mmCIF file of C-alpha atoms in Angstrom:
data_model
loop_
_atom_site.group_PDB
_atom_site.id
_atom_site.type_symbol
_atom_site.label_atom_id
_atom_site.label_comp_id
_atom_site.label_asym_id
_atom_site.label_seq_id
_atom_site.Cartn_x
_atom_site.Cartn_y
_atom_site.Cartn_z
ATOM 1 C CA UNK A 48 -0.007 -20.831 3.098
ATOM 2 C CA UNK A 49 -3.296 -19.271 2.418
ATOM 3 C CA UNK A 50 -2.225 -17.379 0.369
ATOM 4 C CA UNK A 51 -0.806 -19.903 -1.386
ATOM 5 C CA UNK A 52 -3.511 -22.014 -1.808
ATOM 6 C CA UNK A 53 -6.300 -18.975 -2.391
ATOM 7 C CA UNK A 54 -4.206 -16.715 -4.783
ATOM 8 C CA UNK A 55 -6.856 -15.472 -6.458
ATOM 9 C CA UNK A 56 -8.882 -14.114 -3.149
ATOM 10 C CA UNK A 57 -9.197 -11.032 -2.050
ATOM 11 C CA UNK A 58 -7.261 -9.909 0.794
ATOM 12 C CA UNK A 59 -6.809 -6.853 3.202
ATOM 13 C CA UNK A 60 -4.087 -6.818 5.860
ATOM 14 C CA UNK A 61 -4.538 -4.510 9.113
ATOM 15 C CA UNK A 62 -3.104 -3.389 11.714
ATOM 16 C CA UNK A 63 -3.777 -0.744 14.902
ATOM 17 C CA UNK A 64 0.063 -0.329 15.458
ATOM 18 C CA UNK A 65 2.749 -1.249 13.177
ATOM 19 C CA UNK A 66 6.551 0.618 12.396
ATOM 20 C CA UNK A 67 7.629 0.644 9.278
ATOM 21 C CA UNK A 68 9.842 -2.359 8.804
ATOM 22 C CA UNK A 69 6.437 -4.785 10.172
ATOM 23 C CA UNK A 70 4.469 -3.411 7.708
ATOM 24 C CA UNK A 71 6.807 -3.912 4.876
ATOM 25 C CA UNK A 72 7.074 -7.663 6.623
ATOM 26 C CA UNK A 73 3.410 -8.075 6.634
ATOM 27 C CA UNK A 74 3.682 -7.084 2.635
ATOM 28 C CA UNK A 75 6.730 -9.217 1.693
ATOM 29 C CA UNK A 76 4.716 -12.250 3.744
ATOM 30 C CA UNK A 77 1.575 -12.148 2.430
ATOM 31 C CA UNK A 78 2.837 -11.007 -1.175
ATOM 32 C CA UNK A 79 0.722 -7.973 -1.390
ATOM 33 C CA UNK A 80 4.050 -5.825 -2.870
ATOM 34 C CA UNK A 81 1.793 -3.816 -5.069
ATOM 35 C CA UNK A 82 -1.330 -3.565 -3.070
ATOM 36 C CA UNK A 83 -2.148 -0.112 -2.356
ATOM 37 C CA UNK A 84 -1.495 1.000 0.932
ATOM 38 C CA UNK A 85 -3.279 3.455 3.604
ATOM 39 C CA UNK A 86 -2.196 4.657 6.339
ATOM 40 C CA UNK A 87 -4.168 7.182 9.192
ATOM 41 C CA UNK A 88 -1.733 9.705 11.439
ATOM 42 C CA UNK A 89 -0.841 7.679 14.720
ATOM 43 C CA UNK A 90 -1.496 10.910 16.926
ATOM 44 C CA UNK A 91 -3.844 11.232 19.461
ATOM 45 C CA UNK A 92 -3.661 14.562 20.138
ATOM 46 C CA UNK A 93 -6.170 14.410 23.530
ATOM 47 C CA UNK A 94 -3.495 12.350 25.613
ATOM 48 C CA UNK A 95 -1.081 14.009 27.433
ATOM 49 C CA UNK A 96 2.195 12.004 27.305
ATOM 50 C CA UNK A 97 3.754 12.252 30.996
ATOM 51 C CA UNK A 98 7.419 10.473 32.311
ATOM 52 C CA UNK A 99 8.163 10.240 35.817
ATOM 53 C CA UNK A 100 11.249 8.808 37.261
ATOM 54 C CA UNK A 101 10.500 6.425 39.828
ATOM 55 C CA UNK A 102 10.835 7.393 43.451
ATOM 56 C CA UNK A 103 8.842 5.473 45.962
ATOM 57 C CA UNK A 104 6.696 4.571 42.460
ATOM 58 C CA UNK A 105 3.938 3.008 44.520
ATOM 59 C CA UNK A 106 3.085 6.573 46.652
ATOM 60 C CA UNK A 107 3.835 8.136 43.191
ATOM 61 C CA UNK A 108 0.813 6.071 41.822
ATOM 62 C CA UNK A 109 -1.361 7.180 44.567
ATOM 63 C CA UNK A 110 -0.922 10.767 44.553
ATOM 64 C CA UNK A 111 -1.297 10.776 40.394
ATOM 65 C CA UNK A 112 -5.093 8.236 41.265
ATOM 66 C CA UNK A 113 -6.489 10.364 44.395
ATOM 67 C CA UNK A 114 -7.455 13.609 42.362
ATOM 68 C CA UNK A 115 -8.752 11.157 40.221
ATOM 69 C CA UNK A 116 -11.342 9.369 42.217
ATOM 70 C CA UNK A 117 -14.275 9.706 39.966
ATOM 71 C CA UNK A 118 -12.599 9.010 36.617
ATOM 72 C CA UNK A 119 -11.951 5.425 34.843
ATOM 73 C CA UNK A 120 -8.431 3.887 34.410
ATOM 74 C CA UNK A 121 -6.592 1.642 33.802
ATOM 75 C CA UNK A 122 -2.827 0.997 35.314
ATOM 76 C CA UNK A 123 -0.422 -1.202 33.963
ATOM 77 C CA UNK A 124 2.328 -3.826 35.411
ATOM 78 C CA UNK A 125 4.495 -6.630 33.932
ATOM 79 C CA UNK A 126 4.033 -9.468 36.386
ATOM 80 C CA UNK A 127 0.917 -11.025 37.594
ATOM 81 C CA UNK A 128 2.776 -10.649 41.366
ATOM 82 C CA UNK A 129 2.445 -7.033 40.930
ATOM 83 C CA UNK A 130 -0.483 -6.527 39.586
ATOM 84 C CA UNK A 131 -2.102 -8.589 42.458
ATOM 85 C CA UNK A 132 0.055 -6.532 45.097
ATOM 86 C CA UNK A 133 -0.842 -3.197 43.549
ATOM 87 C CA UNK A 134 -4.680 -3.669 42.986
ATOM 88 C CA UNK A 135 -4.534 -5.301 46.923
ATOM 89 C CA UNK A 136 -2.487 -2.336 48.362
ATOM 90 C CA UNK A 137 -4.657 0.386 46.059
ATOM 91 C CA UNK A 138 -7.997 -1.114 47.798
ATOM 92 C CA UNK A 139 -6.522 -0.775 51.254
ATOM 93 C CA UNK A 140 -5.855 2.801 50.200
ATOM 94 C CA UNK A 141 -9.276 3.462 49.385
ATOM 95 C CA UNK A 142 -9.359 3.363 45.630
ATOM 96 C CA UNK A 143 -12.072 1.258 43.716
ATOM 97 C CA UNK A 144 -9.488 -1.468 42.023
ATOM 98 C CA UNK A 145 -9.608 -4.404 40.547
ATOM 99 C CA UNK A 146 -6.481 -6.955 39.281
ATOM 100 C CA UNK A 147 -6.904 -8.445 36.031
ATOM 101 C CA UNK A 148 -4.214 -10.967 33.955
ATOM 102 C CA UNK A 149 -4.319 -13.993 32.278
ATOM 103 C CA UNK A 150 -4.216 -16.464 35.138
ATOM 104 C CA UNK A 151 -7.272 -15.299 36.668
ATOM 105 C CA UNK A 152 -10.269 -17.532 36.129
ATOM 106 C CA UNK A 153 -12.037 -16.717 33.317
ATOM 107 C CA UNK A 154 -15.506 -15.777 35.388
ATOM 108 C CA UNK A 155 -13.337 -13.530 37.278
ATOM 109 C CA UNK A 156 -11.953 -11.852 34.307
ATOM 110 C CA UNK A 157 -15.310 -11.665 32.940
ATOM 111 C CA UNK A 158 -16.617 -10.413 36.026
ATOM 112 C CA UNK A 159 -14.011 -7.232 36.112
ATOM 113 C CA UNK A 160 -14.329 -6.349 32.187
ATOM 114 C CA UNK A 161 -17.529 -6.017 32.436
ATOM 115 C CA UNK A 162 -18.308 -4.081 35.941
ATOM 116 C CA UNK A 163 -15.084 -1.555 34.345
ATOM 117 C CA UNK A 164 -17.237 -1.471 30.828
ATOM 118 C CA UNK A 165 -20.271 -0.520 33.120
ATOM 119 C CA UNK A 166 -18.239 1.861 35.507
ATOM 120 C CA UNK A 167 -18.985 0.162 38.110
ATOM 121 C CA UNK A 168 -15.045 -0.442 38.874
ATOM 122 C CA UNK A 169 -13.328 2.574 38.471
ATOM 123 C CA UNK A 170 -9.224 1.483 37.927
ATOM 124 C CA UNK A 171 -8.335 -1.975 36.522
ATOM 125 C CA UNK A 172 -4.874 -2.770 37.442
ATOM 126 C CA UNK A 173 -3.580 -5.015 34.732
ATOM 127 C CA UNK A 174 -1.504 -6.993 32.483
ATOM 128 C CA UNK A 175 -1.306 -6.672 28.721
ATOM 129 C CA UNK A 176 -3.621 -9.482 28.879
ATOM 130 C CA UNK A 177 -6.361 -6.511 29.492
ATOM 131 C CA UNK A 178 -7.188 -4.204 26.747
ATOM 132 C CA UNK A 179 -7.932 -6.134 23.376
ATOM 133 C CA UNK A 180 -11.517 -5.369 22.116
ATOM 134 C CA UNK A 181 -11.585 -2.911 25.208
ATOM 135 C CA UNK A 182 -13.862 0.449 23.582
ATOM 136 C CA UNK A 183 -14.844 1.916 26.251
ATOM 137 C CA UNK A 184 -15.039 5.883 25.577
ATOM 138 C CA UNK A 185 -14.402 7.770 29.221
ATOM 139 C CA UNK A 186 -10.770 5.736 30.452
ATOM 140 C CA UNK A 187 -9.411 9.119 31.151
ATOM 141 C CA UNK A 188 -5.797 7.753 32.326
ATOM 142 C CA UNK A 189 -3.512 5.096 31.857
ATOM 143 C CA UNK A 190 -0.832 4.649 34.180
ATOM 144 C CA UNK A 191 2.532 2.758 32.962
ATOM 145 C CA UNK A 192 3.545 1.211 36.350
ATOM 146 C CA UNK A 193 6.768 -0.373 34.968
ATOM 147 C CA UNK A 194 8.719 0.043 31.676
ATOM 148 C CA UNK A 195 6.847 -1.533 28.130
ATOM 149 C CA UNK A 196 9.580 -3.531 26.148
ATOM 150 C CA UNK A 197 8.642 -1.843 23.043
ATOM 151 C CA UNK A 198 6.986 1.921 21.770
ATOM 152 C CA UNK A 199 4.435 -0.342 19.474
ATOM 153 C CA UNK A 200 2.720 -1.976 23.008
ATOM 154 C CA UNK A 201 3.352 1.549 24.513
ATOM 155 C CA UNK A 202 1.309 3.106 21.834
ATOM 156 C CA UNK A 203 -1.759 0.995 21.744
ATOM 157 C CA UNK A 204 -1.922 0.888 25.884
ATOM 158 C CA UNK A 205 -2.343 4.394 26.168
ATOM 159 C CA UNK A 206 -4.795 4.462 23.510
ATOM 160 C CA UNK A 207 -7.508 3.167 25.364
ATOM 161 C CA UNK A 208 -7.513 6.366 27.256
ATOM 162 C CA UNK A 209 -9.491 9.294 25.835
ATOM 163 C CA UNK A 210 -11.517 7.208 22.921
ATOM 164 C CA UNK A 211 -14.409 10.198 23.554
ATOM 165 C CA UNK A 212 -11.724 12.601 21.966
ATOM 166 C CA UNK A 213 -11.794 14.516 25.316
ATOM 167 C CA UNK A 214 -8.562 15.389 27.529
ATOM 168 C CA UNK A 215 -6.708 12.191 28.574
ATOM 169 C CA UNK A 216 -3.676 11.393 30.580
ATOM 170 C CA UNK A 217 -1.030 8.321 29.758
ATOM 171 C CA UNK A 218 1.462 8.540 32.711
ATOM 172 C CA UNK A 219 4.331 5.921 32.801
ATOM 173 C CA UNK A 220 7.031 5.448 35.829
ATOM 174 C CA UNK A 221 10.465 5.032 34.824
ATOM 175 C CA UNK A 222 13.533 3.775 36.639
ATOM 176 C CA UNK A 223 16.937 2.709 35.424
ATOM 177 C CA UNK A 224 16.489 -0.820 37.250
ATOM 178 C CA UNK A 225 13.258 -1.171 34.758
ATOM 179 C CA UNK A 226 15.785 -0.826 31.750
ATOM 180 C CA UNK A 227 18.623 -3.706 33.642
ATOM 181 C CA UNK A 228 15.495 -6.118 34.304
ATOM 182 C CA UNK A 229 13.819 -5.634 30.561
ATOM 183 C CA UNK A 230 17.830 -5.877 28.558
ATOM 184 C CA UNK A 231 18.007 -9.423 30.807
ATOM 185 C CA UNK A 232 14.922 -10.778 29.714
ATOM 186 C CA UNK A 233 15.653 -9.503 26.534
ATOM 187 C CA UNK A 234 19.186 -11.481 25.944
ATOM 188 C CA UNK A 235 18.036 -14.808 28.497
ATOM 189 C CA UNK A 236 16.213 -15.233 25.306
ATOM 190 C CA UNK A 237 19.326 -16.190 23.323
ATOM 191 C CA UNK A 238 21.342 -14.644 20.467
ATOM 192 C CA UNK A 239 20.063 -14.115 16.595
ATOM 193 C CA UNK A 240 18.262 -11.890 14.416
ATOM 194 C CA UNK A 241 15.241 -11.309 17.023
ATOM 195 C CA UNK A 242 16.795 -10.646 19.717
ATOM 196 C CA UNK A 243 18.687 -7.966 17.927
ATOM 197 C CA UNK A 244 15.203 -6.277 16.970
ATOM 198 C CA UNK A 245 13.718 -6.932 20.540
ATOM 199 C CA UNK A 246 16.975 -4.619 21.549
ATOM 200 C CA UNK A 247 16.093 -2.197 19.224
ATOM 201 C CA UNK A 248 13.030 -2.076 19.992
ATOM 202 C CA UNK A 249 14.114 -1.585 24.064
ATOM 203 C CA UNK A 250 16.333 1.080 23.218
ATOM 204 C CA UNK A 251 13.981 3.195 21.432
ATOM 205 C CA UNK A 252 11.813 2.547 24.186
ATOM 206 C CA UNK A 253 14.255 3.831 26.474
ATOM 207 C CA UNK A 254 14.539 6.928 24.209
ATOM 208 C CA UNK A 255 11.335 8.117 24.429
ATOM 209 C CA UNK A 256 11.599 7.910 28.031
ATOM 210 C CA UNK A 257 14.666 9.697 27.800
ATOM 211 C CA UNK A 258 13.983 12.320 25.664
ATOM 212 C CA UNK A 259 14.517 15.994 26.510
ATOM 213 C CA UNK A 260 12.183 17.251 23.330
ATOM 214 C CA UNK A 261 8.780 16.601 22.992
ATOM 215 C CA UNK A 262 7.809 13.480 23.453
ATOM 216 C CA UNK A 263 4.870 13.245 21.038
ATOM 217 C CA UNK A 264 7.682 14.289 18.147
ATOM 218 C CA UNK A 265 9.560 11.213 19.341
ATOM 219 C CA UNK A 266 6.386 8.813 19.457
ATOM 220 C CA UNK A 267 5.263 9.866 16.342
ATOM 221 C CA UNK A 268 8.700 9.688 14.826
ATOM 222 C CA UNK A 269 8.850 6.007 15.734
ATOM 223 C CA UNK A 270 6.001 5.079 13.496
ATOM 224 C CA UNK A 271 7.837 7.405 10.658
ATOM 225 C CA UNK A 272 5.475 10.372 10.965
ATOM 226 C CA UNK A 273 6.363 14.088 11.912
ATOM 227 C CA UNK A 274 4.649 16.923 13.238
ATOM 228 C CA UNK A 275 5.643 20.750 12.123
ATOM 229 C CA UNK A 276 5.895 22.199 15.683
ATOM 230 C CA UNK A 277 5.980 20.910 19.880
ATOM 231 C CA UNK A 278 2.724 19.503 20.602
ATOM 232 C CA UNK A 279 2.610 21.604 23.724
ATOM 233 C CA UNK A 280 0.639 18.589 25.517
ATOM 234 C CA UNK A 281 3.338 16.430 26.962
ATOM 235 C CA UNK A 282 5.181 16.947 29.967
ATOM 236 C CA UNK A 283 8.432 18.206 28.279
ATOM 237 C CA UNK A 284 6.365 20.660 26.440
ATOM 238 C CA UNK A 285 4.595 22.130 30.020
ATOM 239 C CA UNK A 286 7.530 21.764 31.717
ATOM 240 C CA UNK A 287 10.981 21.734 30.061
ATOM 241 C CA UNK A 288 13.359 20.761 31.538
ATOM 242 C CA UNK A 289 16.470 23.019 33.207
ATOM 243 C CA UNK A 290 19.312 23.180 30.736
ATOM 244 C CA UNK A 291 23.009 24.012 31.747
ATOM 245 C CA UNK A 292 26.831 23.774 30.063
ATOM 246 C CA UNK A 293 28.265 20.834 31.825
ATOM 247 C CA UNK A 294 31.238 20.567 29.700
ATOM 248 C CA UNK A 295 33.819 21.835 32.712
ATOM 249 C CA UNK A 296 31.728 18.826 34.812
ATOM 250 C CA UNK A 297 32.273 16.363 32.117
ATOM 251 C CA UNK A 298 35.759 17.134 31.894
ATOM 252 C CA UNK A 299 36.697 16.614 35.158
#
């Protein structure tokens, strides 16, 4: 509608993380067709892009934070529950955390931002709530503590690790459960055109945590850019995994 009404004002549309079809959305929308377009390379080649499947996820956590102790971070869950239960549980394991979503009070929010932005909290554990307007250089991990819904979220989560440039780690726990609980939520939401794309969306999700190639190929590939070899800093690239013919198993 402003558009509408100021058609003769200039305009710039941005975004951090957009795949192609939003983009051409956000140009169809605001009727900016033959605007001239630029676009940076998504990759961030300082974070090292790590899967795990889940197995006892919480001691998984632990063992990834403890060599870890003097570094900033910030891990990642869907519900407030669990964020609450894995900031209380970290504490009681010795780690400096803090829980942070939107139905915190807002001087409590406040409170943790600011003591992480100072370092004087060392792992926020978090909804998605946490994050916008976050530039703080030296987060040196993200930790994925459950499945995102979508690559897009995925994307701009683990880029508030390694904003300094140097060595960072985005580390995400996967289980097949994650996938059941995310496809429910997904179709409770009803049938049409959006929940088609939401599935989409899921299932390329589930393909990047699925891939056997590298996984920075597949990220980047998302966002309809490619890279000419392996990035050799992801975990498929460090450590491929074991290959064999299973045709005979498949057959019987």
């Amino acid at each position: 509608d402003v558009r509408r009404r100021f058609a003769d004002a200039a305009c710039i549309a941005l975004t951090a993380t957009a795949d192609a079809q939003t983009r051409a959305d956000i140009l169809r929308v605001l009727n900016l067709v033959d605007a001239p377009r630029f676009s940076a390379s998504f990759d961030r080649p300082n974070i090292r892009y790590s899967v795990l499947e889940k197995h006892r996820p919480f001691e998984q956590l632990l063992a990834f934070l403890r060599p870890r102790s003097l570094e900033s971070g910030i891990v990642y869950a869907l519900s407030r529950r669990r964020v609450e239960e894995l900031a209380e549980k970290l504490r009681q394991q010795g780690v400096d955390a803090a829980a942070y979503h939107a139905g915190l009070a807002g001087a409590e929010r406040q409170s943790v931002q600011e003591r992480f932005l100072r370092d004087e909290l060392a792992v926020v554990v978090a909804t998605v709530a946490f994050g916008m307007g976050i530039d703080k250089p030296n987060v040196r991990f993200v930790v994925h503590y459950d499945l995102p819904r979508h690559i897009e979220g995925y994307y701009q989560e683990t880029g508030r690790a390694g904003r300094d440039a140097l060595p960072a780690q985005a580390l995400l726990l996967y289980g097949a459960q994650d996938v059941v609980m995310a496809r429910r939520l997904v179709e409770a939401g009803g049938d049409g055109p959006q929940q088609r794309i939401e599935l989409q969306k899921l299932n390329a999700m589930v393909a990047l945590v699925e891939a056997l190639t590298c996984r920075r190929r597949v990220l980047l590939g998302y966002f309809g850019e490619s890279i000419d070899a392996d990035c050799g800093n992801c975990d498929v690239c460090l450590d491929p995994p074991e290959r064999f013919d299973a045709t005979r198993d498949a057959q019987m």
